[in-house]
GROMACS .gro file of C-alpha atoms in nm:
model
  316
    1UNK     CA    1   7.940   2.617   9.065
    2UNK     CA    2   7.709   2.377   9.297
    3UNK     CA    3   7.504   2.496   9.554
    4UNK     CA    4   7.752   2.393   9.791
    5UNK     CA    5   8.033   2.630   9.678
    6UNK     CA    6   7.776   2.844   9.636
    7UNK     CA    7   7.707   2.861   9.992
    8UNK     CA    8   8.080   2.859  10.130
    9UNK     CA    9   8.143   3.133   9.890
   10UNK     CA   10   7.853   3.319  10.034
   11UNK     CA   11   7.954   3.233  10.407
   12UNK     CA   12   8.322   3.383  10.257
   13UNK     CA   13   8.176   3.731  10.161
   14UNK     CA   14   7.924   3.780  10.511
   15UNK     CA   15   8.231   3.676  10.721
   16UNK     CA   16   8.446   3.975  10.506
   17UNK     CA   17   8.218   4.188  10.515
   18UNK     CA   18   8.149   4.132  10.878
   19UNK     CA   19   8.452   4.162  10.948
   20UNK     CA   20   8.538   4.482  10.766
   21UNK     CA   21   8.221   4.626  10.934
   22UNK     CA   22   8.402   4.520  11.310
   23UNK     CA   23   8.712   4.675  11.191
   24UNK     CA   24   8.580   5.015  11.116
   25UNK     CA   25   8.383   4.997  11.384
   26UNK     CA   26   8.677   4.946  11.624
   27UNK     CA   27   8.844   5.209  11.446
   28UNK     CA   28   8.572   5.459  11.523
   29UNK     CA   29   8.568   5.384  11.944
   30UNK     CA   30   8.940   5.334  11.970
   31UNK     CA   31   9.080   5.655  11.833
   32UNK     CA   32   8.936   5.701  12.226
   33UNK     CA   33   9.201   5.565  12.370
   34UNK     CA   34   9.035   5.589  12.740
   35UNK     CA   35   8.733   5.309  12.595
   36UNK     CA   36   9.030   5.092  12.435
   37UNK     CA   37   9.235   4.941  12.730
   38UNK     CA   38   9.359   5.030  13.028
   39UNK     CA   39   9.602   5.329  13.073
   40UNK     CA   40   9.889   5.333  13.261
   41UNK     CA   41   9.998   5.672  13.523
   42UNK     CA   42  10.217   5.816  13.244
   43UNK     CA   43  10.035   5.756  12.944
   44UNK     CA   44   9.679   5.944  13.159
   45UNK     CA   45   9.951   6.268  13.246
   46UNK     CA   46  10.037   6.289  12.886
   47UNK     CA   47   9.697   6.289  12.739
   48UNK     CA   48   9.640   6.534  13.079
   49UNK     CA   49   9.921   6.761  12.900
   50UNK     CA   50   9.780   6.709  12.534
   51UNK     CA   51   9.410   6.852  12.643
   52UNK     CA   52   9.552   7.129  12.904
   53UNK     CA   53   9.776   7.269  12.545
   54UNK     CA   54   9.519   7.223  12.362
   55UNK     CA   55   9.269   7.408  12.600
   56UNK     CA   56   9.561   7.708  12.607
   57UNK     CA   57   9.617   7.715  12.240
   58UNK     CA   58   9.198   7.784  12.174
   59UNK     CA   59   9.126   8.034  12.443
   60UNK     CA   60   9.451   8.214  12.515
   61UNK     CA   61   9.306   8.508  12.598
   62UNK     CA   62   9.110   8.353  12.915
   63UNK     CA   63   9.362   8.041  13.015
   64UNK     CA   64   9.622   8.211  13.172
   65UNK     CA   65   9.771   7.861  13.379
   66UNK     CA   66   9.727   7.544  13.548
   67UNK     CA   67   9.846   7.488  13.895
   68UNK     CA   68   9.834   7.103  14.058
   69UNK     CA   69   9.648   7.151  14.367
   70UNK     CA   70   9.749   6.774  14.490
   71UNK     CA   71   9.827   6.431  14.343
   72UNK     CA   72   9.508   6.439  14.228
   73UNK     CA   73   9.422   6.752  14.143
   74UNK     CA   74   9.506   6.977  13.843
   75UNK     CA   75   9.352   7.314  13.705
   76UNK     CA   76   9.294   7.516  13.431
   77UNK     CA   77   9.334   7.884  13.561
   78UNK     CA   78   9.098   8.144  13.443
   79UNK     CA   79   9.205   8.528  13.351
   80UNK     CA   80   8.875   8.628  13.607
   81UNK     CA   81   9.103   8.433  13.887
   82UNK     CA   82   8.866   8.093  13.882
   83UNK     CA   83   8.997   7.756  13.800
   84UNK     CA   84   8.824   7.512  13.652
   85UNK     CA   85   8.896   7.122  13.764
   86UNK     CA   86   9.019   6.872  13.515
   87UNK     CA   87   8.977   6.558  13.611
   88UNK     CA   88   8.642   6.470  13.882
   89UNK     CA   89   8.786   6.129  13.894
   90UNK     CA   90   8.395   6.035  13.891
   91UNK     CA   91   8.277   5.741  13.678
   92UNK     CA   92   7.958   5.872  13.434
   93UNK     CA   93   7.806   5.700  13.153
   94UNK     CA   94   7.760   5.902  12.849
   95UNK     CA   95   7.460   6.055  12.935
   96UNK     CA   96   7.657   6.195  13.238
   97UNK     CA   97   7.983   6.325  13.110
   98UNK     CA   98   7.764   6.521  12.848
   99UNK     CA   99   7.518   6.644  13.137
  100UNK     CA  100   7.806   6.693  13.383
  101UNK     CA  101   8.157   6.711  13.238
  102UNK     CA  102   8.468   6.782  13.358
  103UNK     CA  103   8.742   6.917  13.115
  104UNK     CA  104   8.879   6.596  13.101
  105UNK     CA  105   8.579   6.406  12.928
  106UNK     CA  106   8.471   6.724  12.720
  107UNK     CA  107   8.824   6.654  12.590
  108UNK     CA  108   8.797   6.251  12.613
  109UNK     CA  109   8.666   6.151  12.232
  110UNK     CA  110   8.877   6.230  11.932
  111UNK     CA  111   8.720   6.408  11.640
  112UNK     CA  112   8.753   6.245  11.335
  113UNK     CA  113   8.933   6.487  11.065
  114UNK     CA  114   8.883   6.284  10.783
  115UNK     CA  115   8.622   6.205  10.586
  116UNK     CA  116   8.339   5.913  10.746
  117UNK     CA  117   8.132   5.658  10.543
  118UNK     CA  118   7.886   5.564  10.814
  119UNK     CA  119   7.742   5.750  11.100
  120UNK     CA  120   7.937   5.704  11.412
  121UNK     CA  121   7.878   5.436  11.651
  122UNK     CA  122   7.570   5.578  11.913
  123UNK     CA  123   7.712   5.826  12.219
  124UNK     CA  124   8.054   5.845  12.040
  125UNK     CA  125   7.977   6.237  11.960
  126UNK     CA  126   8.339   6.429  12.039
  127UNK     CA  127   8.258   6.788  12.142
  128UNK     CA  128   7.909   6.723  12.255
  129UNK     CA  129   8.048   6.789  12.611
  130UNK     CA  130   8.065   7.101  12.703
  131UNK     CA  131   8.239   7.238  13.022
  132UNK     CA  132   7.975   7.542  13.070
  133UNK     CA  133   8.228   7.775  13.317
  134UNK     CA  134   8.479   7.784  13.038
  135UNK     CA  135   8.207   7.883  12.788
  136UNK     CA  136   8.085   8.174  13.038
  137UNK     CA  137   8.405   8.280  13.106
  138UNK     CA  138   8.508   8.305  12.733
  139UNK     CA  139   8.158   8.459  12.530
  140UNK     CA  140   7.962   8.546  12.829
  141UNK     CA  141   7.869   8.488  13.178
  142UNK     CA  142   7.448   8.584  13.093
  143UNK     CA  143   7.215   8.650  12.795
  144UNK     CA  144   7.324   9.016  12.828
  145UNK     CA  145   7.699   8.972  12.829
  146UNK     CA  146   7.665   8.717  12.504
  147UNK     CA  147   7.420   8.991  12.350
  148UNK     CA  148   7.680   9.240  12.373
  149UNK     CA  149   7.973   9.006  12.242
  150UNK     CA  150   7.752   8.982  11.901
  151UNK     CA  151   7.897   9.075  11.584
  152UNK     CA  152   7.745   8.980  11.226
  153UNK     CA  153   7.870   8.790  10.997
  154UNK     CA  154   7.814   8.805  10.595
  155UNK     CA  155   7.703   8.474  10.478
  156UNK     CA  156   7.604   8.602  10.148
  157UNK     CA  157   7.251   8.652  10.141
  158UNK     CA  158   7.260   8.811  10.478
  159UNK     CA  159   7.351   8.886  10.808
  160UNK     CA  160   7.402   8.616  11.116
  161UNK     CA  161   7.459   8.738  11.455
  162UNK     CA  162   7.797   8.497  11.615
  163UNK     CA  163   8.015   8.596  11.889
  164UNK     CA  164   8.295   8.836  11.855
  165UNK     CA  165   8.577   8.700  12.131
  166UNK     CA  166   8.822   8.430  12.085
  167UNK     CA  167   8.779   8.515  11.714
  168UNK     CA  168   8.431   8.332  11.666
  169UNK     CA  169   8.305   8.518  11.409
  170UNK     CA  170   8.640   8.561  11.306
  171UNK     CA  171   8.662   8.225  11.222
  172UNK     CA  172   8.325   8.208  11.059
  173UNK     CA  173   8.404   8.490  10.880
  174UNK     CA  174   8.707   8.330  10.687
  175UNK     CA  175   8.446   7.977  10.627
  176UNK     CA  176   8.239   8.218  10.426
  177UNK     CA  177   8.552   8.369  10.238
  178UNK     CA  178   8.597   7.967  10.100
  179UNK     CA  179   8.235   7.843  10.141
  180UNK     CA  180   8.070   8.079   9.915
  181UNK     CA  181   8.287   8.055   9.588
  182UNK     CA  182   8.274   7.680   9.623
  183UNK     CA  183   7.889   7.697   9.661
  184UNK     CA  184   7.829   7.884   9.330
  185UNK     CA  185   8.076   7.600   9.181
  186UNK     CA  186   7.870   7.322   9.280
  187UNK     CA  187   7.512   7.266   9.313
  188UNK     CA  188   7.537   7.063   9.552
  189UNK     CA  189   7.787   7.238   9.828
  190UNK     CA  190   7.495   7.522   9.777
  191UNK     CA  191   7.221   7.267   9.819
  192UNK     CA  192   7.354   7.180  10.184
  193UNK     CA  193   7.446   7.577  10.305
  194UNK     CA  194   7.183   7.793  10.171
  195UNK     CA  195   6.985   7.891  10.343
  196UNK     CA  196   7.102   7.882  10.641
  197UNK     CA  197   6.855   7.781  10.970
  198UNK     CA  198   7.043   8.028  11.205
  199UNK     CA  199   7.316   8.086  11.393
  200UNK     CA  200   7.248   8.295  11.751
  201UNK     CA  201   6.987   8.181  11.950
  202UNK     CA  202   6.930   8.224  12.313
  203UNK     CA  203   6.803   7.857  12.419
  204UNK     CA  204   6.810   7.517  12.540
  205UNK     CA  205   6.912   7.198  12.443
  206UNK     CA  206   6.606   6.988  12.342
  207UNK     CA  207   6.501   6.781  12.602
  208UNK     CA  208   6.754   6.966  12.893
  209UNK     CA  209   6.801   7.218  13.090
  210UNK     CA  210   7.103   7.323  12.939
  211UNK     CA  211   7.170   7.625  12.763
  212UNK     CA  212   7.280   7.510  12.384
  213UNK     CA  213   7.582   7.595  12.151
  214UNK     CA  214   7.394   7.819  11.949
  215UNK     CA  215   7.274   8.055  12.292
  216UNK     CA  216   7.648   8.153  12.338
  217UNK     CA  217   7.669   8.262  11.940
  218UNK     CA  218   7.918   8.034  11.828
  219UNK     CA  219   7.756   7.760  11.639
  220UNK     CA  220   7.518   7.805  11.318
  221UNK     CA  221   7.280   7.536  11.099
  222UNK     CA  222   7.307   7.511  10.756
  223UNK     CA  223   7.062   7.392  10.519
  224UNK     CA  224   6.780   7.173  10.666
  225UNK     CA  225   6.706   6.834  10.587
  226UNK     CA  226   6.418   6.614  10.792
  227UNK     CA  227   6.673   6.328  10.783
  228UNK     CA  228   7.013   6.587  10.975
  229UNK     CA  229   6.922   6.499  11.344
  230UNK     CA  230   6.878   6.218  11.513
  231UNK     CA  231   6.582   6.313  11.689
  232UNK     CA  232   6.410   6.337  11.355
  233UNK     CA  233   6.467   6.074  11.160
  234UNK     CA  234   6.636   5.701  11.198
  235UNK     CA  235   6.984   5.582  11.190
  236UNK     CA  236   6.911   5.442  10.832
  237UNK     CA  237   6.781   5.754  10.757
  238UNK     CA  238   7.036   5.960  10.894
  239UNK     CA  239   7.288   5.730  10.737
  240UNK     CA  240   7.174   5.790  10.313
  241UNK     CA  241   7.163   6.166  10.403
  242UNK     CA  242   7.511   6.166  10.510
  243UNK     CA  243   7.622   5.953  10.179
  244UNK     CA  244   7.440   6.224  10.001
  245UNK     CA  245   7.665   6.485  10.196
  246UNK     CA  246   7.925   6.667  10.034
  247UNK     CA  247   8.165   6.688  10.292
  248UNK     CA  248   8.418   6.980  10.138
  249UNK     CA  249   8.186   7.221  10.387
  250UNK     CA  250   8.236   6.995  10.687
  251UNK     CA  251   8.629   7.034  10.518
  252UNK     CA  252   8.621   7.407  10.532
  253UNK     CA  253   8.472   7.444  10.864
  254UNK     CA  254   8.676   7.194  11.007
  255UNK     CA  255   9.013   7.421  10.925
  256UNK     CA  256   8.896   7.714  11.050
  257UNK     CA  257   8.780   7.579  11.414
  258UNK     CA  258   8.471   7.395  11.366
  259UNK     CA  259   8.324   7.109  11.436
  260UNK     CA  260   8.032   6.938  11.270
  261UNK     CA  261   7.718   6.746  11.356
  262UNK     CA  262   7.777   6.502  11.094
  263UNK     CA  263   8.050   6.335  11.273
  264UNK     CA  264   7.843   6.285  11.555
  265UNK     CA  265   7.670   5.940  11.723
  266UNK     CA  266   7.406   6.123  11.765
  267UNK     CA  267   7.428   6.326  11.456
  268UNK     CA  268   7.307   6.696  11.391
  269UNK     CA  269   7.419   6.699  11.014
  270UNK     CA  270   7.327   7.072  10.972
  271UNK     CA  271   7.499   7.185  11.279
  272UNK     CA  272   7.836   7.339  11.256
  273UNK     CA  273   7.989   7.472  11.626
  274UNK     CA  274   8.283   7.644  11.700
  275UNK     CA  275   8.493   7.448  11.937
  276UNK     CA  276   8.898   7.493  11.834
  277UNK     CA  277   9.024   7.282  12.089
  278UNK     CA  278   8.829   6.941  11.997
  279UNK     CA  279   8.985   7.062  11.642
  280UNK     CA  280   9.383   7.110  11.799
  281UNK     CA  281   9.326   6.792  11.953
  282UNK     CA  282   9.223   6.611  11.658
  283UNK     CA  283   9.508   6.795  11.410
  284UNK     CA  284   9.850   6.712  11.672
  285UNK     CA  285   9.751   6.459  11.899
  286UNK     CA  286   9.554   6.217  11.711
  287UNK     CA  287   9.804   5.891  11.811
  288UNK     CA  288   9.810   5.790  12.118
  289UNK     CA  289  10.146   5.885  12.359
  290UNK     CA  290  10.410   5.610  12.276
  291UNK     CA  291  10.659   5.603  12.610
  292UNK     CA  292  10.986   5.767  12.557
  293UNK     CA  293  10.884   5.988  12.318
  294UNK     CA  294  10.773   6.329  12.422
  295UNK     CA  295  10.394   6.432  12.479
  296UNK     CA  296  10.381   6.688  12.273
  297UNK     CA  297  10.608   6.533  12.011
  298UNK     CA  298  10.562   6.736  11.672
  299UNK     CA  299  10.428   7.046  11.803
  300UNK     CA  300  10.871   7.167  11.905
  301UNK     CA  301  10.835   7.432  11.556
  302UNK     CA  302  10.529   7.606  11.676
  303UNK     CA  303  10.624   7.882  11.897
  304UNK     CA  304  10.351   7.965  12.106
  305UNK     CA  305  10.292   7.665  12.129
  306UNK     CA  306  10.623   7.577  12.317
  307UNK     CA  307  10.580   7.883  12.543
  308UNK     CA  308  10.255   7.675  12.656
  309UNK     CA  309  10.473   7.360  12.640
  310UNK     CA  310  10.713   7.476  12.918
  311UNK     CA  311  10.431   7.672  13.094
  312UNK     CA  312  10.260   7.310  13.157
  313UNK     CA  313  10.593   7.110  13.273
  314UNK     CA  314  10.725   7.358  13.487
  315UNK     CA  315  10.302   7.314  13.665
  316UNK     CA  316  10.275   7.014  13.652
   0.00000   0.00000   0.00000
């Protein structure tokens, strides 16, 4: 091979690698359909119904219905009599969506259930937007109320405190029932999981005035590594940590309604958070709605879902 052929071959390889990376990044970003192309009225309505269905399935003891107050005002109704607006229709950047989200913002970014090989793009943080009025209704409106809802959950070598409402503690128990035997078989899994860095902790998110999900007793940090958190390390260091991380661990947590901070662009690899609504949307509605096909396609055989589907259809 002469020098000219070598250069041409090198250019082809670079183009191929660059093309693959572009395709992958585009795939990660386009799972959030709203960021890809303008959404038609029927598609917006289909996504809204899907979001509300996932919320009702995730919080059956808290969310009782849905109300269309006007053409542009749809509310989720709570057992307490309060209601939460689905979409405030305000233009927001990534930080504003995280800091002051409505339900549409919270559900907007689709969580990837499959194994990932690269840190997600900056500000792609599915589940990081939290609607606090909903969390308060479900898990406790004050520190005192949250403390009264906490239960002790065994994680093998000790107990941690976790919220007993909405099956959060029950789900963590189910995770540990599978994770503990696996950790005995795999040193890599054990090293990633134990010792835990903590669960309930009534504190704010670093650099904000917002309560952490740990404050509600719905998050647990596993064994900490200095490259786990985006504020502690570079993306390159985070990528190396992700490469070495046994994603069998995250798969078990996701099975029981937890999201993993390793699937955030602002990564938090040791962090797991009970967010069943985010997992349900990822599980059932990973594709954009298709015209002519019911928005609830794939859930017809789910009797619990069908009851909510009828309620949503009648209300909207």
